[in-house]
C-alpha positions as a Markdown table, in Angstrom:
| # | Residue | x | y | z |
|---|---|---|---|---|
| 1 | Met | 0.0 | -0.1 | 0.2 |
| 2 | Phe | 1.5 | 3.4 | -0.5 |
| 3 | Ser | 4.7 | 2.0 | -2.1 |
| 4 | Asn | 4.9 | 0.8 | 1.2 |
| 5 | Ile | 6.3 | 4.2 | 1.8 |
| 6 | Tyr | 5.1 | 4.5 | 5.4 |
| 7 | Ala | 6.6 | 1.2 | 6.8 |
| 8 | Gly | 9.1 | 2.2 | 9.0 |
| 9 | Arg | 8.6 | 5.8 | 9.0 |
| 10 | Arg | 8.2 | 8.1 | 11.8 |
| 11 | Val | 5.2 | 9.9 | 11.1 |
| 12 | Leu | 3.3 | 12.8 | 13.1 |
| 13 | Ile | -0.3 | 13.7 | 13.4 |
| 14 | Thr | -1.5 | 16.9 | 14.7 |
| 15 | Gly | -4.9 | 16.5 | 16.1 |
| 16 | His | -4.6 | 12.3 | 16.5 |
| 17 | Thr | -7.2 | 12.2 | 19.7 |
| 18 | Gly | -9.7 | 13.3 | 17.0 |
| 19 | Phe | -12.0 | 11.2 | 14.8 |
| 20 | Lys | -10.0 | 11.4 | 11.8 |
| 21 | Gly | -6.8 | 11.3 | 13.4 |
| 22 | Thr | -7.5 | 7.9 | 15.3 |
| 23 | Trp | -8.5 | 6.8 | 12.3 |
| 24 | Leu | -5.5 | 7.8 | 10.0 |
| 25 | Ala | -3.3 | 6.9 | 13.1 |
| 26 | Ser | -5.0 | 3.0 | 13.1 |
| 27 | Trp | -4.1 | 2.9 | 9.7 |
| 28 | Leu | -0.2 | 4.2 | 9.5 |
| 29 | Leu | 0.0 | 1.5 | 12.4 |
| 30 | Gln | -1.6 | -1.3 | 10.0 |
| 31 | Leu | 1.2 | 0.3 | 7.5 |
| 32 | Gly | 4.0 | -0.6 | 9.5 |
| 33 | Ala | 4.8 | 3.4 | 10.8 |
| 34 | Glu | 6.3 | 4.8 | 14.2 |
| 35 | Val | 3.5 | 7.7 | 15.1 |
| 36 | Gly | 3.4 | 10.1 | 16.9 |
| 37 | Gly | 0.7 | 12.9 | 18.1 |
| 38 | Leu | 0.4 | 16.0 | 19.0 |
| 39 | Ser | -3.8 | 17.1 | 20.8 |
| 40 | Asn | -4.9 | 19.3 | 23.2 |
| 41 | Gly | -7.1 | 16.6 | 25.1 |
| 42 | Leu | -10.2 | 14.6 | 24.1 |
| 43 | Pro | -12.3 | 16.2 | 22.4 |
| 44 | Ser | -15.4 | 13.8 | 23.5 |
| 45 | Gln | -16.8 | 11.2 | 25.6 |
| 46 | Pro | -17.0 | 8.8 | 24.9 |
| 47 | Ser | -13.3 | 9.0 | 22.9 |
| 48 | Asn | -12.7 | 6.8 | 20.1 |
| 49 | Phe | -8.5 | 7.7 | 20.9 |
| 50 | Glu | -9.3 | 5.6 | 23.9 |
| 51 | Val | -11.7 | 3.2 | 22.7 |
| 52 | Leu | -9.3 | 1.3 | 20.4 |
| 53 | Gly | -7.0 | 2.0 | 23.3 |
| 54 | Leu | -4.4 | 4.8 | 21.0 |
| 55 | Gln | -2.1 | 5.5 | 24.4 |
| 56 | Asn | -0.8 | 2.2 | 23.9 |
| 57 | Arg | 0.3 | 1.7 | 20.7 |
| 58 | Leu | 1.9 | 5.6 | 19.9 |
| 59 | Lys | 3.9 | 8.0 | 21.4 |
| 60 | His | 0.9 | 10.4 | 22.7 |
| 61 | Tyr | 2.2 | 14.2 | 23.3 |
| 62 | Pro | -0.5 | 16.7 | 25.0 |
| 63 | Gly | -0.7 | 20.2 | 23.8 |
| 64 | Asp | -2.0 | 23.0 | 21.8 |
| 65 | Val | -1.8 | 23.9 | 18.0 |
| 66 | Thr | -2.4 | 27.9 | 19.3 |
| 67 | Asp | 0.8 | 26.9 | 21.4 |
| 68 | Ala | 3.7 | 27.9 | 19.1 |
| 69 | Ala | 6.8 | 26.5 | 21.7 |
| 70 | Arg | 4.9 | 23.5 | 22.4 |
| 71 | Val | 4.5 | 22.7 | 18.5 |
| 72 | Ala | 8.6 | 23.4 | 18.3 |
| 73 | Glu | 9.3 | 21.2 | 21.4 |
| 74 | Val | 6.7 | 18.2 | 20.2 |
| 75 | Leu | 8.9 | 18.4 | 16.6 |
| 76 | Ala | 12.2 | 18.3 | 18.0 |
| 77 | Asp | 11.9 | 15.7 | 20.2 |
| 78 | Phe | 9.8 | 13.3 | 17.7 |
| 79 | Lys | 11.9 | 14.5 | 15.1 |
| 80 | Pro | 9.1 | 13.4 | 12.5 |
| 81 | Glu | 9.6 | 12.4 | 8.8 |
| 82 | Ile | 6.3 | 13.0 | 8.1 |
| 83 | Val | 3.1 | 15.4 | 9.4 |
| 84 | Phe | -0.3 | 15.2 | 8.8 |
| 85 | His | -2.1 | 18.4 | 9.8 |
| 86 | Leu | -5.3 | 18.3 | 11.3 |
| 87 | Ala | -5.7 | 19.7 | 14.7 |
| 88 | Ala | -8.6 | 21.9 | 14.3 |
| 89 | Gln | -11.6 | 23.3 | 16.1 |
| 90 | Ala | -14.3 | 21.7 | 13.4 |
| 91 | Leu | -17.7 | 22.6 | 14.5 |
| 92 | Val | -19.7 | 25.0 | 13.3 |
| 93 | Arg | -22.2 | 25.8 | 15.5 |
| 94 | Arg | -19.6 | 26.4 | 18.1 |
| 95 | Ser | -17.9 | 28.8 | 15.5 |
| 96 | Tyr | -20.2 | 31.0 | 16.6 |
| 97 | Arg | -20.1 | 30.7 | 20.2 |
| 98 | Asp | -16.3 | 31.0 | 20.6 |
| 99 | Pro | -15.1 | 32.6 | 16.7 |
| 100 | Ala | -12.4 | 33.6 | 18.8 |
| 101 | Gly | -10.8 | 30.3 | 19.5 |
| 102 | Thr | -11.9 | 28.9 | 16.3 |
| 103 | Phe | -9.9 | 31.2 | 14.6 |
| 104 | Ala | -7.0 | 31.2 | 17.1 |
| 105 | Thr | -7.0 | 27.2 | 16.6 |
| 106 | Asn | -7.7 | 27.3 | 12.7 |
| 107 | Ala | -5.8 | 30.3 | 11.0 |
| 108 | Met | -2.9 | 30.8 | 13.8 |
| 109 | Gly | -2.7 | 26.9 | 14.8 |
| 110 | Ser | -1.7 | 26.4 | 11.5 |
| 111 | Leu | 0.9 | 29.1 | 10.7 |
| 112 | His | 2.5 | 27.7 | 14.3 |
| 113 | Val | 2.6 | 23.8 | 12.4 |
| 114 | Leu | 3.7 | 25.8 | 9.3 |
| 115 | Glu | 6.4 | 27.7 | 10.8 |
| 116 | Gly | 7.5 | 24.2 | 13.1 |
| 117 | Val | 7.9 | 22.2 | 10.4 |
| 118 | Arg | 9.9 | 25.3 | 8.3 |
| 119 | Arg | 12.5 | 24.9 | 11.4 |
| 120 | Thr | 13.1 | 20.8 | 11.6 |
| 121 | Pro | 14.9 | 19.0 | 9.1 |
| 122 | Ser | 13.5 | 15.7 | 9.7 |
| 123 | Val | 10.9 | 16.6 | 7.9 |
| 124 | Arg | 10.4 | 15.7 | 4.4 |
| 125 | Ala | 6.5 | 16.0 | 3.5 |
| 126 | Leu | 3.8 | 17.6 | 5.2 |
| 127 | Val | 0.6 | 17.4 | 4.8 |
| 128 | Met | -2.0 | 20.4 | 5.5 |
| 129 | Ile | -5.8 | 19.6 | 6.1 |
| 130 | Thr | -8.2 | 22.3 | 5.6 |
| 131 | Ser | -12.1 | 22.0 | 4.9 |
| 132 | Asp | -14.4 | 21.6 | 1.5 |
| 133 | Lys | -16.4 | 24.9 | 3.8 |
| 134 | Cys | -12.6 | 26.4 | 2.4 |
| 135 | Tyr | -14.8 | 27.1 | -0.4 |
| 136 | Arg | -17.1 | 30.8 | -0.7 |
| 137 | Asn | -19.9 | 28.7 | -1.0 |
| 138 | Val | -22.7 | 30.6 | -3.2 |
| 139 | Glu | -24.3 | 26.8 | -3.0 |
| 140 | Trp | -24.5 | 26.4 | -6.9 |
| 141 | Ile | -24.8 | 22.9 | -8.1 |
| 142 | Trp | -22.0 | 22.4 | -9.6 |
| 143 | Gly | -18.7 | 21.0 | -7.3 |
| 144 | Tyr | -16.4 | 23.6 | -6.6 |
| 145 | Arg | -12.9 | 23.2 | -8.0 |
| 146 | Glu | -9.1 | 23.9 | -5.9 |
| 147 | Asn | -9.2 | 27.2 | -7.9 |
| 148 | Asp | -12.5 | 28.2 | -7.0 |
| 149 | Met | -12.4 | 31.5 | -4.4 |
| 150 | Leu | -12.0 | 30.8 | -0.8 |
| 151 | Gly | -14.4 | 32.5 | 2.0 |
| 152 | Gly | -16.7 | 31.8 | 4.3 |
| 153 | Asp | -20.1 | 33.4 | 5.9 |
| 154 | Asp | -19.3 | 32.0 | 9.2 |
| 155 | Pro | -16.2 | 31.8 | 11.9 |
| 156 | Tyr | -15.7 | 28.3 | 11.0 |
| 157 | Ser | -15.7 | 28.2 | 7.5 |
| 158 | Ala | -13.8 | 31.4 | 7.1 |
| 159 | Ser | -11.3 | 30.5 | 9.2 |
| 160 | Lys | -10.8 | 27.1 | 6.9 |
| 161 | Ala | -10.3 | 29.5 | 4.2 |
| 162 | Cys | -7.5 | 31.2 | 5.6 |
| 163 | Ala | -5.7 | 28.4 | 6.8 |
| 164 | Glu | -5.6 | 27.8 | 2.9 |
| 165 | Leu | -4.4 | 31.7 | 2.3 |
| 166 | Ile | -1.4 | 31.3 | 5.1 |
| 167 | Ser | -0.5 | 27.9 | 3.3 |
| 168 | His | -0.4 | 28.7 | 0.1 |
| 169 | Ser | 1.8 | 31.8 | 1.6 |
| 170 | Tyr | 3.6 | 29.2 | 3.5 |
| 171 | Ile | 4.6 | 26.8 | 1.0 |
| 172 | Lys | 5.5 | 30.2 | -1.7 |
| 173 | Ser | 7.5 | 31.8 | 0.0 |
| 174 | Phe | 9.5 | 29.4 | 2.0 |
| 175 | Phe | 8.6 | 26.0 | 1.2 |
| 176 | Gln | 9.9 | 26.1 | -2.6 |
| 177 | Pro | 11.4 | 23.1 | -4.1 |
| 178 | Ala | 15.3 | 22.8 | -2.9 |
| 179 | Glu | 17.4 | 19.9 | -1.0 |
| 180 | Gly | 16.5 | 19.7 | 2.4 |
| 181 | Val | 13.1 | 21.6 | 2.3 |
| 182 | Ala | 9.7 | 19.8 | 3.0 |
| 183 | Ala | 7.4 | 18.9 | 0.4 |
| 184 | Val | 4.1 | 20.7 | 1.0 |
| 185 | Ala | 0.6 | 20.6 | -0.1 |
| 186 | Thr | -3.0 | 20.9 | 0.9 |
| 187 | Ala | -5.7 | 18.6 | 1.1 |
| 188 | Arg | -10.2 | 19.9 | 1.3 |
| 189 | Ala | -12.6 | 17.5 | 2.5 |
| 190 | Gly | -15.4 | 17.0 | 4.5 |
| 191 | Asn | -18.7 | 15.7 | 5.5 |
| 192 | Val | -17.6 | 12.3 | 6.7 |
| 193 | Ile | -19.4 | 9.6 | 8.8 |
| 194 | Gly | -18.3 | 6.3 | 10.5 |
| 195 | Gly | -17.5 | 5.0 | 13.5 |
| 196 | Gly | -16.0 | 6.7 | 16.2 |
| 197 | Asp | -17.1 | 9.8 | 16.0 |
| 198 | Trp | -18.9 | 11.2 | 19.2 |
| 199 | Ala | -19.3 | 15.7 | 18.3 |
| 200 | Glu | -22.0 | 16.9 | 19.1 |
| 201 | Asp | -23.5 | 18.4 | 16.5 |
| 202 | Arg | -22.8 | 16.1 | 14.1 |
| 203 | Ile | -25.8 | 14.1 | 12.2 |
| 204 | Val | -24.8 | 10.4 | 12.7 |
| 205 | Pro | -23.9 | 10.3 | 16.9 |
| 206 | Asp | -27.0 | 13.2 | 17.2 |
| 207 | Cys | -28.8 | 9.2 | 15.7 |
| 208 | Val | -26.7 | 7.3 | 17.9 |
| 209 | Arg | -26.9 | 8.7 | 21.2 |
| 210 | Ser | -30.4 | 9.5 | 20.9 |
| 211 | Trp | -31.7 | 5.9 | 19.5 |
| 212 | Ser | -29.1 | 4.1 | 21.4 |
| 213 | Ala | -31.2 | 5.3 | 24.7 |
| 214 | Gly | -34.4 | 5.3 | 22.5 |
| 215 | Gln | -35.4 | 8.0 | 21.8 |
| 216 | Ala | -36.4 | 10.4 | 19.1 |
| 217 | Val | -33.8 | 12.3 | 17.3 |
| 218 | Gln | -33.6 | 16.0 | 16.1 |
| 219 | Ile | -32.9 | 16.7 | 12.4 |
| 220 | Arg | -32.7 | 20.6 | 11.7 |
| 221 | Asn | -32.3 | 20.2 | 8.0 |
| 222 | Pro | -33.3 | 17.2 | 6.1 |
| 223 | Asn | -33.4 | 18.6 | 3.1 |
| 224 | Ala | -29.7 | 20.1 | 3.4 |
| 225 | Thr | -27.4 | 17.9 | 1.0 |
| 226 | Arg | -24.2 | 16.5 | 1.9 |
| 227 | Pro | -21.5 | 14.9 | 0.0 |
| 228 | Trp | -21.3 | 11.8 | 2.6 |
| 229 | Gln | -18.2 | 9.7 | 2.2 |
| 230 | His | -16.7 | 7.4 | 5.1 |
| 231 | Val | -13.8 | 8.7 | 6.7 |
| 232 | Leu | -11.1 | 6.0 | 5.1 |
| 233 | Glu | -11.7 | 8.1 | 1.8 |
| 234 | Pro | -10.0 | 11.1 | 2.1 |
| 235 | Leu | -7.9 | 9.4 | 4.3 |
| 236 | Ser | -7.0 | 7.5 | 1.3 |
| 237 | Gly | -6.6 | 10.4 | -0.3 |
| 238 | Tyr | -4.7 | 12.3 | 2.0 |
| 239 | Leu | -2.2 | 9.4 | 2.6 |
| 240 | Gln | -1.8 | 8.7 | -1.5 |
| 241 | Leu | -0.6 | 12.6 | -1.2 |
| 242 | Gly | 1.7 | 12.4 | 1.6 |
| 243 | Ala | 3.5 | 9.3 | -0.1 |
| 244 | Ala | 3.4 | 11.4 | -3.8 |
| 245 | Leu | 4.6 | 14.3 | -1.4 |
| 246 | Trp | 7.9 | 12.4 | -0.2 |
| 247 | Glu | 8.3 | 11.1 | -3.6 |
| 248 | Arg | 8.6 | 15.0 | -4.5 |
| 249 | Gln | 6.2 | 14.4 | -7.6 |
| 250 | Gly | 6.9 | 17.7 | -9.2 |
| 251 | Lys | 3.4 | 17.8 | -10.8 |
| 252 | Val | 2.0 | 17.6 | -6.3 |
| 253 | Leu | 4.1 | 20.0 | -5.0 |
| 254 | Gly | 2.4 | 23.3 | -3.5 |
| 255 | Gln | -1.2 | 22.0 | -4.8 |
| 256 | Ala | -4.0 | 21.6 | -2.8 |
| 257 | Tyr | -6.3 | 18.8 | -3.3 |
| 258 | Asn | -9.9 | 18.1 | -3.2 |
| 259 | Phe | -11.3 | 14.4 | -2.4 |
| 260 | Gly | -14.3 | 13.6 | -1.8 |
| 261 | Pro | -17.0 | 10.6 | -3.3 |
| 262 | Asp | -19.0 | 10.9 | -6.8 |
| 263 | Ser | -21.4 | 12.6 | -7.8 |
| 264 | Thr | -23.9 | 9.3 | -7.3 |
| 265 | Val | -22.8 | 9.5 | -3.3 |
| 266 | Asn | -24.3 | 13.5 | -2.7 |
| 267 | His | -27.4 | 12.9 | -0.9 |
| 268 | Pro | -29.8 | 14.2 | 1.2 |
| 269 | Val | -29.7 | 14.3 | 5.2 |
| 270 | Ser | -32.8 | 12.2 | 5.4 |
| 271 | Lys | -31.4 | 9.5 | 2.9 |
| 272 | Leu | -29.2 | 9.6 | 5.2 |
| 273 | Ile | -31.5 | 8.7 | 8.3 |
| 274 | Glu | -33.5 | 6.4 | 6.7 |
| 275 | Ala | -30.5 | 4.4 | 5.3 |
| 276 | Leu | -28.6 | 4.3 | 8.9 |
| 277 | Ala | -32.4 | 3.5 | 10.6 |
| 278 | Gly | -31.8 | -0.1 | 8.9 |
| 279 | Tyr | -28.9 | -1.0 | 12.2 |
| 280 | Trp | -31.1 | 0.0 | 15.0 |
| 281 | Gln | -34.4 | -1.4 | 15.8 |
| 282 | Asp | -37.2 | 1.5 | 16.5 |
| 283 | Ala | -34.9 | 4.3 | 15.6 |
| 284 | Lys | -36.8 | 7.2 | 15.4 |
| 285 | Trp | -36.4 | 11.1 | 14.4 |
| 286 | Val | -38.5 | 14.7 | 14.0 |
| 287 | Tyr | -37.7 | 17.3 | 11.7 |
| 288 | Gly | -37.8 | 20.7 | 13.3 |
| 289 | Gln | -35.2 | 23.2 | 14.0 |
| 290 | Pro | -34.4 | 23.5 | 18.2 |
| 291 | Ala | -35.4 | 26.4 | 20.1 |
| 292 | Gly | -32.1 | 29.5 | 19.5 |
| 293 | Ala | -30.8 | 27.6 | 16.5 |
| 294 | Gln | -30.7 | 30.5 | 13.7 |
| 295 | Gln | -26.8 | 30.3 | 12.7 |
| 296 | His | -27.0 | 30.2 | 9.3 |
| 297 | Glu | -25.8 | 26.2 | 7.5 |
| 298 | Ala | -25.2 | 25.6 | 4.0 |
| 299 | Thr | -27.9 | 23.6 | 2.0 |
| 300 | Leu | -25.9 | 22.5 | -0.3 |
| 301 | Leu | -21.9 | 21.6 | -0.9 |
| 302 | Lys | -20.4 | 19.7 | -3.3 |
| 303 | Leu | -16.2 | 19.0 | -4.7 |
| 304 | Cys | -14.9 | 17.8 | -7.8 |
| 305 | Cys | -12.7 | 15.6 | -7.4 |
| 306 | Asp | -10.9 | 15.9 | -10.8 |
| 307 | Lys | -7.5 | 17.3 | -10.2 |
| 308 | Ala | -7.1 | 14.4 | -7.6 |
| 309 | Leu | -7.7 | 11.9 | -10.1 |
| 310 | Ala | -5.3 | 13.2 | -12.7 |
| 311 | Asp | -2.5 | 14.3 | -10.8 |
| 312 | Leu | -2.9 | 11.2 | -7.9 |
| 313 | Ala | -4.8 | 8.8 | -10.0 |
| 314 | Trp | -7.6 | 8.7 | -6.5 |
| 315 | Arg | -10.9 | 8.4 | -6.6 |
| 316 | Pro | -13.6 | 7.0 | -4.0 |
| 317 | Thr | -13.9 | 3.2 | -3.4 |
| 318 | Leu | -17.2 | 2.9 | -1.1 |
| 319 | Thr | -20.5 | 3.1 | -2.8 |
| 320 | Phe | -22.9 | 5.2 | 0.0 |
| 321 | Ala | -24.6 | 1.9 | 0.8 |
| 322 | Gly | -21.2 | 0.6 | 2.0 |
| 323 | Thr | -20.3 | 3.4 | 3.4 |
| 324 | Val | -23.4 | 3.1 | 5.7 |
| 325 | Gln | -22.1 | -0.8 | 6.6 |
| 326 | Phe | -19.6 | 0.7 | 7.7 |
| 327 | Thr | -20.7 | 3.1 | 10.0 |
| 328 | Gly | -23.8 | 1.5 | 11.0 |
| 329 | Glu | -21.3 | -2.0 | 11.7 |
| 330 | Trp | -19.2 | -0.4 | 13.9 |
| 331 | Tyr | -21.2 | 1.9 | 16.1 |
| 332 | Arg | -23.9 | -1.4 | 16.3 |
| 333 | His | -21.0 | -3.4 | 17.6 |
| 334 | Tyr | -20.3 | -0.2 | 19.9 |
| 335 | Cys | -24.0 | -0.1 | 21.9 |
| 336 | Thr | -23.5 | -4.1 | 22.0 |
| 337 | Gly | -20.2 | -4.6 | 23.0 |
| 338 | Gly | -19.6 | -1.2 | 24.8 |
| 339 | Gly | -16.5 | -0.7 | 23.3 |
| 340 | Ala | -14.6 | -4.3 | 23.4 |
| 341 | Gly | -12.9 | -5.1 | 20.1 |
| 342 | Leu | -13.3 | -2.1 | 18.3 |
| 343 | Tyr | -9.8 | -1.6 | 17.5 |
| 344 | Ala | -9.7 | -5.7 | 16.0 |
| 345 | Leu | -13.3 | -4.2 | 14.2 |
| 346 | Thr | -11.8 | -0.8 | 13.5 |
| 347 | Gln | -8.7 | -3.2 | 11.6 |
| 348 | Lys | -11.0 | -5.3 | 9.9 |
| 349 | Gln | -12.6 | -2.4 | 8.2 |
| 350 | Ile | -9.2 | -0.6 | 7.4 |
| 351 | Gly | -8.6 | -4.3 | 5.4 |
| 352 | Glu | -12.1 | -4.1 | 4.4 |
| 353 | Tyr | -11.9 | -0.7 | 2.6 |
| 354 | Cys | -8.3 | -1.9 | 1.4 |
| 355 | Arg | -9.4 | -4.7 | -0.5 |
| 356 | Gln | -12.7 | -3.0 | -2.3 |
| 357 | Ala | -9.9 | -0.6 | -3.5 |
| 358 | Glu | -7.5 | -3.0 | -4.7 |
| 359 | Gln | -10.6 | -4.7 | -6.6 |
| 360 | Gly | -10.8 | -1.0 | -7.9 |
| 361 | Gly | -7.5 | -0.9 | -9.2 |
| 362 | Leu | -7.2 | 2.0 | -7.2 |
| 363 | Ala | -3.0 | 2.8 | -7.1 |
| 364 | Trp | -2.2 | 3.6 | -4.3 |
| 365 | Thr | -3.2 | 0.2 | -3.3 |
| 366 | Arg | 0.5 | -0.8 | -5.0 |
């Protein structure tokens, strides 16, 4: 997988205790990497980091990306060869409650990682993960391309656009191709689902919490359309991009890439709920905004991933049904087994995902 580039490499993940971070760490461990992580704590309870026992499987560094000195200290101690920057305040509605904290983490935290990597000779490749919401969303029906306008009405989206602008500036100023200079690119994806996500104000965790308690879940925007994808889909893109940066493939250096599902996986929230309900008995839901929920939320957002296909030979693997199956089975196992054996299940799903990708002839499986 990924030309065996990750085997034996020191790989640092910022935000490794988060939803995407725990899955990326699990996959890198399967690939034979020596994994380190920087995080300011556990983002939720339950915590997928604890459920998977990752604290015993990697080198954990407590700390916050808003602390430039701590970022530099961790980089100097772990001496990573590859860095994946995932640490973020990732919730739109929370960004309304704490806009300053959101900008501090997503914009200044990204700057601190870029500056730290610039001063760390061991780093050969850096993948900066932002979000599909970095685009100025006018809710048109076609997918956003990497050269479309950046921006955002809500603090979260604007902060991710800032992270992209900061990354672009650092790439042009400090990360031009040269001996001993890290290769850098940015990655944009969003609306991932999968086992182990327990964040607030996210549709799948909300459903699991309510249904496991025998309650009806309240659905704010049933007609909102999203490019639903399993968490392993963008992670395969991040890993493929990291491998290409490691190999110094000229076409990817300093570039931005979208990683999203096929257009057939763009479905309204209502369809996702109906499909997920098949994994629970007596699943119930009601439509309507809770009191005080007046903040703006996008109703349509799609990505064009042609560039990732052209430069990285990357494309998604799972169907919508497969995405829901992976997700529903993981949570059903958690709710019936109390978390036992979930690291093995997570590794099994990664293996099954890789098998399906290999059957589909995806380039990264070689």
